[in-house]
XYZ file of C-alpha atoms in Angstrom:
651
model
C -1.601 -40.844 174.906
C -1.056 -37.671 176.939
C -3.304 -34.553 176.230
C -2.507 -31.324 177.429
C -4.383 -27.823 177.564
C -0.764 -25.878 177.608
C 0.577 -25.738 174.017
C 4.472 -26.427 173.836
C 5.940 -27.759 170.681
C 8.343 -30.316 172.736
C 11.330 -31.154 170.767
C 12.239 -34.927 170.209
C 14.844 -36.851 168.740
C 15.141 -40.540 167.589
C 17.256 -43.002 166.224
C 17.000 -46.809 165.298
C 18.711 -49.565 163.777
C 17.625 -52.641 162.277
C 19.219 -56.300 162.050
C 18.466 -59.326 159.852
C 19.335 -62.534 161.737
C 20.029 -65.515 159.676
C 20.814 -68.852 160.735
C 23.378 -69.652 158.281
C 24.962 -66.026 157.623
C 25.838 -62.823 159.736
C 24.119 -60.120 158.439
C 24.075 -56.267 158.798
C 22.327 -53.293 160.244
C 22.376 -49.559 159.342
C 21.691 -46.757 161.724
C 18.877 -44.261 161.055
C 18.685 -40.906 162.723
C 15.957 -38.052 162.828
C 15.805 -34.810 164.581
C 13.515 -32.019 165.212
C 14.572 -28.464 166.227
C 12.510 -25.183 166.806
C 13.450 -21.497 165.815
C 11.643 -18.178 166.052
C 12.496 -15.435 163.876
C 16.095 -14.827 163.776
C 16.670 -16.197 167.256
C 18.821 -19.386 167.459
C 16.920 -21.842 169.201
C 18.228 -24.814 170.962
C 18.572 -27.925 169.290
C 18.142 -31.441 170.638
C 20.095 -34.059 168.542
C 21.550 -37.615 169.126
C 23.529 -39.806 167.533
C 24.980 -43.455 167.835
C 28.705 -43.388 167.739
C 31.413 -46.465 168.023
C 33.710 -46.954 170.863
C 36.040 -44.710 169.358
C 33.463 -41.848 168.934
C 32.904 -42.194 165.189
C 29.455 -41.612 164.019
C 27.721 -44.773 162.833
C 25.007 -42.890 160.798
C 24.762 -44.343 157.373
C 27.212 -47.618 158.162
C 26.710 -51.020 158.631
C 27.507 -53.394 161.478
C 26.715 -56.973 162.110
C 26.586 -59.496 164.780
C 30.348 -60.726 165.504
C 31.948 -63.610 167.209
C 34.664 -62.991 169.832
C 37.288 -62.586 167.381
C 35.490 -59.664 165.722
C 34.504 -61.813 162.592
C 30.845 -61.312 161.046
C 31.262 -64.930 159.416
C 29.028 -66.407 162.206
C 26.866 -69.413 162.561
C 23.995 -69.230 164.804
C 23.321 -72.536 166.603
C 21.954 -73.848 169.947
C 23.760 -72.392 172.868
C 25.231 -69.524 170.866
C 25.673 -65.774 171.865
C 26.688 -63.097 169.608
C 27.100 -59.505 170.063
C 27.037 -56.392 168.084
C 30.188 -54.254 168.263
C 30.034 -51.847 171.198
C 28.041 -48.795 170.396
C 27.259 -45.292 172.623
C 24.488 -42.882 172.610
C 25.857 -39.346 172.249
C 24.475 -35.736 172.720
C 25.273 -33.699 169.654
C 22.862 -30.836 170.173
C 23.163 -28.238 172.612
C 20.247 -28.998 174.865
C 20.336 -31.529 177.761
C 18.295 -34.590 176.882
C 16.918 -37.800 178.498
C 16.537 -40.845 176.432
C 15.219 -44.459 176.454
C 15.614 -47.424 174.103
C 13.719 -50.188 173.001
C 13.997 -53.301 170.952
C 11.482 -53.741 168.048
C 10.685 -56.717 166.184
C 11.267 -59.178 169.208
C 7.693 -59.982 169.360
C 5.557 -61.727 166.588
C 4.979 -64.953 165.170
C 8.681 -65.720 163.696
C 10.021 -69.256 164.650
C 13.184 -67.940 165.496
C 11.774 -65.285 168.130
C 10.883 -68.705 170.330
C 14.451 -69.723 170.351
C 16.757 -66.436 170.012
C 16.308 -64.238 172.945
C 17.647 -60.422 172.354
C 18.693 -57.856 174.715
C 20.899 -54.876 175.384
C 23.851 -55.300 177.647
C 26.386 -53.004 178.998
C 30.144 -53.054 179.015
C 30.057 -55.569 181.860
C 27.462 -57.571 180.239
C 24.936 -56.582 182.595
C 21.361 -56.754 180.672
C 19.719 -53.455 180.636
C 15.930 -53.540 181.999
C 14.672 -51.382 178.839
C 11.193 -51.069 180.768
C 12.737 -48.750 183.249
C 15.799 -47.398 181.679
C 16.154 -43.738 181.077
C 19.253 -41.824 180.953
C 20.318 -38.530 180.904
C 23.071 -36.806 178.573
C 24.277 -33.280 178.955
C 25.802 -31.095 176.106
C 28.629 -33.240 174.389
C 28.213 -36.013 176.861
C 28.365 -39.760 175.579
C 26.952 -42.844 177.295
C 28.784 -46.015 178.506
C 29.520 -48.764 175.802
C 26.295 -50.743 175.207
C 25.803 -53.998 173.026
C 22.953 -55.620 171.449
C 23.053 -59.374 172.435
C 21.496 -62.533 171.090
C 21.249 -65.963 172.725
C 20.014 -69.008 170.978
C 18.389 -71.582 173.360
C 20.365 -74.608 173.832
C 17.402 -77.042 173.220
C 16.467 -75.663 169.919
C 15.927 -78.155 167.325
C 16.641 -78.873 163.776
C 13.377 -77.103 162.675
C 14.808 -73.760 163.202
C 17.593 -74.592 160.477
C 17.791 -72.173 157.522
C 15.169 -69.612 158.691
C 15.569 -66.086 158.655
C 14.256 -63.011 161.193
C 13.912 -59.736 159.597
C 12.791 -56.612 161.279
C 14.869 -56.934 164.419
C 15.909 -53.488 165.812
C 16.637 -50.973 168.461
C 15.092 -47.515 168.567
C 16.633 -44.754 170.842
C 14.415 -41.825 171.774
C 14.923 -38.529 173.639
C 13.292 -35.369 174.744
C 14.262 -32.407 176.673
C 15.934 -32.586 180.204
C 15.244 -30.003 182.607
C 18.717 -28.366 182.851
C 19.161 -25.156 181.067
C 17.681 -21.889 182.505
C 15.686 -19.302 180.974
C 14.732 -16.073 182.625
C 12.633 -17.806 185.338
C 14.708 -20.868 186.158
C 15.442 -24.332 184.972
C 12.301 -26.050 185.154
C 10.669 -24.434 182.026
C 11.085 -27.677 179.800
C 10.170 -29.983 182.640
C 7.091 -30.980 181.359
C 8.752 -32.170 178.185
C 7.442 -35.907 176.939
C 9.000 -38.465 174.988
C 7.541 -38.875 171.549
C 5.408 -41.890 170.749
C 7.228 -44.407 168.450
C 6.423 -47.548 166.627
C 8.777 -49.372 164.067
C 8.038 -52.205 161.548
C 9.864 -53.699 158.913
C 8.202 -54.361 155.640
C 8.741 -56.464 152.282
C 8.690 -54.486 149.134
C 8.448 -55.326 145.527
C 10.347 -53.885 142.592
C 7.713 -51.122 142.126
C 8.389 -49.874 145.858
C 5.185 -50.962 146.763
C 4.603 -53.231 150.088
C 3.771 -56.891 149.295
C 1.723 -57.525 152.709
C -0.193 -55.933 155.312
C 1.969 -54.542 158.374
C 0.972 -53.627 161.719
C 2.787 -50.810 164.044
C 2.139 -50.535 167.553
C 3.501 -47.877 169.545
C 5.772 -48.107 172.743
C 3.071 -47.240 174.776
C 0.260 -49.153 173.102
C -1.564 -45.892 172.696
C -1.640 -45.963 168.847
C -1.891 -48.672 166.296
C -1.149 -48.299 162.771
C -2.099 -50.868 159.752
C -0.377 -50.128 156.642
C -1.813 -52.219 153.848
C -0.329 -54.176 151.101
C 0.248 -51.845 148.021
C 1.498 -48.895 150.101
C 4.391 -46.984 148.333
C 7.587 -46.800 150.473
C 11.018 -45.255 150.365
C 12.594 -47.967 152.773
C 11.775 -51.318 153.922
C 11.560 -49.912 157.645
C 8.716 -47.610 158.694
C 9.195 -45.334 161.745
C 6.179 -43.630 163.023
C 6.566 -40.862 165.693
C 4.042 -38.708 167.310
C 4.644 -35.666 169.617
C 3.043 -32.712 171.036
C 3.204 -29.551 168.824
C 1.811 -26.151 168.391
C -1.472 -25.673 166.584
C -0.962 -25.175 162.821
C -0.974 -21.033 161.595
C -4.153 -19.727 161.567
C -5.871 -22.383 163.000
C -8.666 -20.700 165.130
C -10.129 -22.646 168.609
C -13.288 -21.446 170.105
C -12.646 -20.357 173.703
C -15.042 -22.962 175.063
C -12.780 -25.709 173.274
C -9.571 -27.434 174.029
C -7.162 -28.056 171.055
C -4.257 -30.611 171.028
C -2.123 -30.999 168.059
C 0.055 -33.921 167.360
C 3.023 -33.936 164.960
C 2.694 -37.329 163.144
C 5.556 -38.631 161.076
C 6.100 -42.078 159.008
C 9.545 -41.986 157.870
C 9.820 -44.555 154.927
C 6.395 -43.846 153.546
C 6.616 -42.219 149.959
C 5.352 -38.584 149.488
C 3.197 -39.828 146.698
C 1.683 -42.866 148.539
C -2.344 -43.187 147.981
C -3.303 -46.227 149.671
C -5.235 -45.659 152.854
C -3.546 -46.213 156.246
C -5.590 -47.019 159.243
C -4.583 -45.226 162.393
C -6.352 -45.846 165.977
C -4.893 -43.373 168.762
C -6.331 -42.983 172.175
C -6.943 -39.500 172.934
C -9.122 -39.572 175.973
C -12.553 -40.842 177.256
C -15.828 -38.828 176.757
C -14.626 -35.736 174.992
C -17.963 -33.964 173.981
C -17.643 -31.918 170.685
C -14.797 -34.104 169.392
C -13.348 -33.018 166.192
C -10.470 -33.911 163.914
C -8.324 -31.868 161.837
C -5.410 -32.745 159.287
C -3.215 -29.914 158.790
C -5.680 -27.519 160.003
C -8.219 -28.846 157.500
C -11.505 -30.443 159.022
C -11.681 -34.174 158.685
C -14.753 -36.013 157.925
C -16.593 -37.542 160.780
C -18.667 -40.809 160.717
C -21.047 -42.514 162.630
C -19.221 -45.996 163.017
C -16.009 -47.744 162.134
C -17.523 -49.612 159.521
C -18.252 -46.073 157.813
C -14.691 -45.455 157.350
C -13.935 -45.872 153.668
C -12.271 -42.427 152.151
C -9.055 -40.725 152.778
C -9.481 -38.270 155.647
C -12.649 -40.059 157.254
C -12.668 -40.716 161.136
C -14.775 -42.018 163.812
C -14.533 -41.090 167.587
C -15.510 -43.856 170.067
C -16.379 -42.005 173.198
C -16.555 -45.128 175.574
C -13.145 -46.296 174.418
C -11.449 -42.733 174.139
C -10.255 -44.055 170.609
C -9.945 -42.288 167.239
C -9.826 -43.970 164.238
C -8.941 -42.339 160.755
C -7.926 -43.212 157.330
C -5.072 -41.218 155.802
C -2.689 -41.577 152.833
C -0.258 -39.309 154.203
C 1.061 -37.629 157.560
C 1.479 -34.066 158.802
C -0.004 -32.288 162.131
C -3.426 -33.555 163.602
C -5.230 -31.425 165.732
C -8.175 -32.572 167.865
C -10.664 -30.086 169.621
C -13.442 -30.840 172.290
C -15.549 -28.959 174.543
C -14.143 -27.676 177.823
C -15.778 -29.166 180.932
C -17.048 -27.050 183.760
C -15.095 -26.740 186.751
C -17.721 -28.021 188.952
C -17.705 -31.413 186.912
C -14.065 -31.713 187.682
C -14.593 -31.808 191.569
C -16.348 -34.814 192.918
C -17.800 -34.717 196.449
C -14.942 -36.731 197.791
C -11.919 -34.720 196.212
C -8.743 -35.413 197.696
C -8.194 -31.855 198.696
C -10.025 -29.142 200.097
C -9.989 -25.251 200.229
C -8.015 -24.546 203.387
C -10.245 -22.600 205.814
C -9.628 -21.184 209.160
C -13.118 -21.434 211.064
C -11.949 -19.424 214.102
C -10.494 -16.651 212.091
C -12.832 -16.913 209.364
C -10.084 -16.997 206.818
C -10.332 -18.979 203.422
C -6.704 -19.413 201.835
C -7.047 -20.085 197.753
C -3.600 -21.132 196.306
C -4.740 -23.030 193.214
C -7.619 -23.121 190.423
C -8.857 -26.419 191.985
C -9.396 -24.516 195.538
C -10.850 -21.532 193.983
C -13.398 -23.728 191.984
C -14.206 -25.733 195.264
C -14.842 -22.569 197.131
C -17.111 -21.672 194.554
C -19.123 -24.833 194.309
C -19.363 -25.000 197.975
C -21.439 -21.835 198.117
C -23.257 -22.269 195.128
C -23.975 -26.085 195.215
C -23.922 -26.818 198.371
C -25.120 -23.842 200.440
C -21.917 -23.148 202.540
C -22.531 -19.357 204.052
C -18.936 -17.754 204.155
C -20.493 -14.341 205.410
C -17.881 -12.496 207.418
C -14.989 -14.418 206.026
C -11.819 -12.811 204.335
C -10.642 -14.874 201.328
C -7.218 -14.662 200.636
C -5.999 -15.409 197.253
C -2.149 -16.055 197.370
C -1.328 -17.313 193.884
C -1.738 -16.383 190.666
C -4.784 -18.454 189.265
C -4.924 -19.789 185.722
C -9.067 -21.058 185.015
C -8.339 -22.013 181.402
C -8.513 -25.686 182.174
C -12.286 -25.438 182.435
C -15.635 -23.371 182.126
C -16.173 -20.990 185.157
C -19.895 -21.271 187.061
C -20.681 -18.011 188.426
C -20.871 -18.139 192.338
C -24.493 -17.562 193.778
C -23.553 -15.482 196.905
C -27.137 -14.433 197.633
C -27.475 -14.881 201.628
C -23.913 -16.457 201.632
C -21.555 -13.741 201.232
C -22.525 -10.824 203.667
C -19.643 -8.551 204.567
C -17.111 -10.982 202.865
C -13.771 -9.500 201.863
C -12.192 -11.187 198.532
C -8.495 -10.132 198.597
C -6.532 -10.970 195.626
C -3.110 -9.724 197.378
C -1.951 -8.362 194.001
C -2.542 -11.529 192.265
C -4.230 -12.301 188.905
C -7.127 -14.676 187.715
C -6.545 -15.213 184.070
C -8.317 -17.032 181.303
C -11.490 -17.363 183.257
C -14.241 -18.201 180.834
C -17.999 -18.166 181.652
C -21.024 -19.514 179.720
C -23.308 -19.755 182.646
C -25.651 -17.368 184.653
C -27.502 -17.555 187.919
C -31.112 -17.325 186.272
C -31.287 -18.959 182.741
C -34.774 -17.675 182.079
C -35.564 -15.215 179.324
C -32.213 -15.466 178.016
C -30.491 -15.422 181.243
C -29.289 -13.138 183.899
C -26.439 -12.689 186.287
C -22.876 -13.616 184.746
C -19.399 -13.416 185.885
C -17.078 -14.476 188.535
C -19.804 -13.936 190.980
C -23.349 -13.940 189.525
C -25.081 -12.345 192.345
C -24.648 -11.293 195.892
C -26.604 -9.673 198.629
C -25.375 -7.701 201.721
C -21.915 -5.997 201.676
C -19.228 -7.168 199.909
C -15.425 -5.884 199.072
C -13.200 -7.207 196.488
C -9.740 -5.848 196.529
C -6.151 -6.165 195.017
C -7.168 -8.379 192.478
C -6.836 -8.450 188.671
C -8.771 -10.555 185.973
C -6.865 -10.931 182.643
C -8.016 -12.291 179.262
C -11.675 -13.331 180.809
C -14.106 -14.177 178.481
C -17.619 -14.167 179.629
C -21.115 -14.861 178.010
C -24.480 -16.167 178.563
C -25.598 -19.602 177.846
C -26.317 -20.070 174.071
C -24.460 -17.022 173.305
C -23.511 -18.326 169.671
C -27.151 -18.623 168.645
C -27.645 -15.069 169.185
C -24.151 -13.716 167.856
C -23.523 -13.076 171.597
C -26.645 -10.485 172.094
C -28.336 -12.527 174.602
C -28.308 -12.343 178.167
C -29.042 -9.485 180.897
C -26.636 -8.535 183.774
C -23.188 -9.740 183.400
C -19.810 -8.505 184.568
C -16.301 -9.787 184.456
C -16.197 -9.892 188.237
C -20.065 -9.650 189.194
C -23.201 -9.855 187.662
C -25.473 -8.446 190.361
C -24.911 -6.716 193.435
C -27.873 -5.687 196.061
C -25.678 -4.370 199.061
C -23.034 -2.068 199.662
C -19.963 -2.904 197.409
C -16.566 -1.742 197.438
C -14.199 -2.410 194.286
C -10.555 -1.272 195.334
C -7.469 -1.842 193.234
C -9.487 -4.254 191.061
C -8.290 -4.405 187.461
C -10.051 -5.850 184.554
C -7.839 -6.302 181.299
C -7.670 -7.919 177.806
C -10.943 -9.504 178.501
C -14.343 -9.759 176.642
C -17.637 -9.798 177.943
C -21.046 -10.410 175.817
C -24.827 -9.901 176.427
C -27.800 -8.160 175.767
C -28.278 -5.347 178.311
C -26.524 -4.182 181.596
C -23.201 -5.101 180.649
C -20.128 -3.770 182.408
C -16.330 -4.878 182.532
C -16.604 -4.963 186.312
C -20.133 -4.978 187.432
C -23.095 -5.581 185.461
C -25.954 -4.042 187.846
C -26.364 -2.337 190.986
C -29.779 -3.827 191.238
C -31.038 -2.302 194.311
C -32.491 1.268 194.309
C -29.987 3.470 196.076
C -27.314 0.940 196.464
C -23.932 2.325 197.348
C -21.210 1.024 195.030
C -17.662 2.504 195.165
C -14.942 2.108 192.538
C -11.527 3.099 193.778
C -8.263 3.062 192.151
C -9.689 0.367 189.468
C -8.611 -0.217 185.966
C -10.576 -1.277 182.840
C -8.305 -1.540 180.051
C -8.037 -3.136 176.587
C -11.597 -4.660 177.034
C -14.325 -5.579 174.555
C -17.872 -5.195 175.438
C -20.376 -6.946 173.009
C -23.958 -5.981 173.859
C -27.151 -3.771 173.063
C -27.290 -1.318 175.785
C -26.549 -0.133 179.339
C -22.634 -0.963 179.005
C -19.958 0.770 180.555
C -16.227 0.567 181.229
C -16.805 -0.170 185.052
C -20.517 -1.093 185.483
C -23.513 -1.712 183.018
C -25.977 0.261 185.066
C -26.440 1.315 188.687
C -29.840 1.951 190.228
C -30.577 5.362 191.999
C -32.947 5.460 195.005
C -35.235 8.361 195.229
C -33.133 10.299 192.793
C -29.817 9.776 194.776
C -27.092 8.203 193.005
C -24.740 6.497 195.619
C -22.075 5.335 193.260
C -18.448 6.673 193.819
C -15.692 6.667 191.394
C -12.375 7.335 192.739
C -8.808 7.547 190.677
C -10.023 4.815 188.139
C -8.565 4.354 184.594
C -10.749 3.298 181.945
C -9.059 3.120 178.442
C -9.085 1.458 175.018
C -12.803 -0.097 175.344
C -13.894 -1.732 172.189
C -17.661 -1.296 172.046
C -19.505 -3.887 169.564
C -22.911 -2.519 169.009
C -25.503 -4.821 167.363
C -25.695 -4.082 163.628
C -29.323 -4.738 163.300
C -30.396 -2.234 166.061
C -31.144 1.222 165.717
C -28.966 3.878 167.692
C -29.165 7.795 168.026
C -26.077 9.662 169.023
C -27.032 12.616 171.246
C -24.907 15.741 171.286
C -25.292 18.549 174.004
C -28.971 17.606 174.514
C -30.947 19.093 177.428
C -32.844 16.578 179.487
C -35.204 16.990 182.044
C -34.842 14.351 184.792
C -36.977 14.007 188.034
C -35.202 14.625 191.318
C -36.974 11.580 192.929
C -37.103 9.357 189.702
C -40.936 9.068 190.022
C -42.797 12.263 189.577
C -42.425 15.603 187.604
C -43.036 17.869 190.909
C -39.262 18.659 191.210
C -37.173 18.046 188.200
C -33.280 19.056 187.170
C -31.711 19.486 183.784
C -28.629 17.774 182.402
C -27.004 18.162 179.447
C -26.248 14.622 178.099
C -24.250 13.416 175.176
C -23.685 9.930 173.879
C -24.957 6.872 171.938
C -28.308 5.820 172.888
C -30.368 2.745 171.865
C -33.704 3.454 170.131
C -36.397 1.012 171.118
C -40.078 0.868 171.610
C -39.983 4.611 171.324
C -37.526 5.624 173.694
C -33.805 6.047 174.079
C -31.678 3.632 176.100
C -28.198 4.334 177.618
C -25.824 2.913 175.306
C -22.147 2.750 176.317
C -20.664 5.206 179.210
C -17.127 5.164 180.216
C -17.916 4.787 183.912
C -21.684 3.287 183.965
C -25.039 3.946 183.123
C -27.327 5.789 186.118
C -30.753 4.387 186.112
C -33.608 6.037 187.538
C -37.048 4.433 187.807
C -39.315 2.823 185.441
C -41.987 5.175 186.484
C -40.215 8.140 185.026
C -39.025 8.842 181.312
C -37.080 11.936 181.065
C -37.722 14.127 178.173
C -35.116 15.246 175.789
C -35.336 18.830 174.403
C -35.802 18.722 170.459
C -36.792 15.087 170.478
C -39.841 13.436 170.560
C -38.311 10.357 172.181
C -37.752 10.311 176.014
C -34.704 8.573 177.747
C -36.263 5.359 179.404
C -36.101 5.204 183.058
C -34.448 8.539 183.689
C -31.120 7.097 182.295
C -28.037 9.040 181.658
C -24.583 8.240 181.105
C -21.672 8.699 183.653
C -18.239 9.422 181.781
C -14.864 10.319 182.387
């Protein structure tokens, strides 16, 4: 079964017919149709709908047909060497979306004796057999296929043992999905990834009370799904049609940022709504899915340790080695499964069939995909490759949602590097890692740490979600020195035309939307034409719309902020901590951050964290300026000093 992190409720349509073949009497079959459409508010959505019509174009829905002889008579006798066809039929697109469709014959396998001597096929108007394994046709709006027939041929050597036998459950299913033909605002390929529904059909025998008389097995066309309907299941029809296709998650269903979700719309037409018998479903969803969980219509199902433990409605078991989930259910509706995203690094093997394009002569790296970006990061962090002096050109928008991002450890390997986004966006980056995992963790972000000079320019980070390992254990308040773009910098750093928007970053302290900490005393950090907007900071102290904190050197702050925008930053302080709002408080700082021999007074306002008898910088629009632990600045009218000579730098 195909799984896909991209949410698309793909439209599907299905029809099927059933036949009963008797040795003595020609019998009939009826057409069945089912459709699915999508609508949004009052906008009329396109619909995908198919019908089966006769040669004159009249719908066969609800009517009966039969195998006939060459004179059109249904009063036929099956005998050795006989060949009979149905009347001609066509597949018609009666919706307003282009579609592609396939067909399959069901009921042509099994242990019925007649299947040993009667071969069934679909033939075209020229009598040529249609290869259903490879057959796929396209119908645009109002188009109709050529004439088709279902043909049965009885082997010439069929003996008398087959007299009087009957074959039930023979049928054909036509199933369709969208075809990339219509155009939206961006082109005609918005639906190019539309997939066919998974289909399984079975005919059941039913008693007078509407219950099945024996167990029935349904296997999907791609063998990814097997369903066992027990004897005693309540049904509305003698034919059960199972369809499965990808769908949107149920409304109000919440998925963790670190998880993947996939919803499957599962229907069984013919099963009564008030059925109470447990139906066993085995679906292939993929191997080695860590943290697998299954939900039925948004409600968690009950996980069991083995298949043998499945006894009650809504029980399930996931076999990681086989990639199969087995569940018990009495009814069908959307099923959603979730699992943990893997690391981008884990998706890249040493013998990957691609490599990040590198021009070693010109010292240029060109990155056009998420995989190339992840490989570039892995080469630095895990392989120790040195890209000092290189220019990294990002030449396309990049979506990192398919995996968890491991922060780049650029220490000694990215000196005088330029990362140029060329106006592109890195979106949906999720970080749950850091450079140093000790004591809660240090150094989280796109880049965990660097030494030496670095320039990042013309790049946007959108919808990033950055936190330290085990953040969920501490409600997010764990880990120090984190930024969406960079955790630590120890060298001259230029952020030019860099934006962080719609993003969230969590940690304990020294947490900023672009930079966590300028960690070298007197480090030169420049923010030029940068934007931090619509972001959330979830931390305890030293937080900033641009940077968490930047360290002064001998009293000198070498940070420059030029033409930057910081707007709509939500700060989530730890409710278990204590804070003080300082308003126009006169604070005495040391000019060299170490002694009181030479001092300077500043008027300070802001929210400060109270810890160990000191005030620590809370949130600043730009960053918290950090002095030296040797000097704590006294605040007029307060018994507590400002730790490390800190003060907020605001707009």
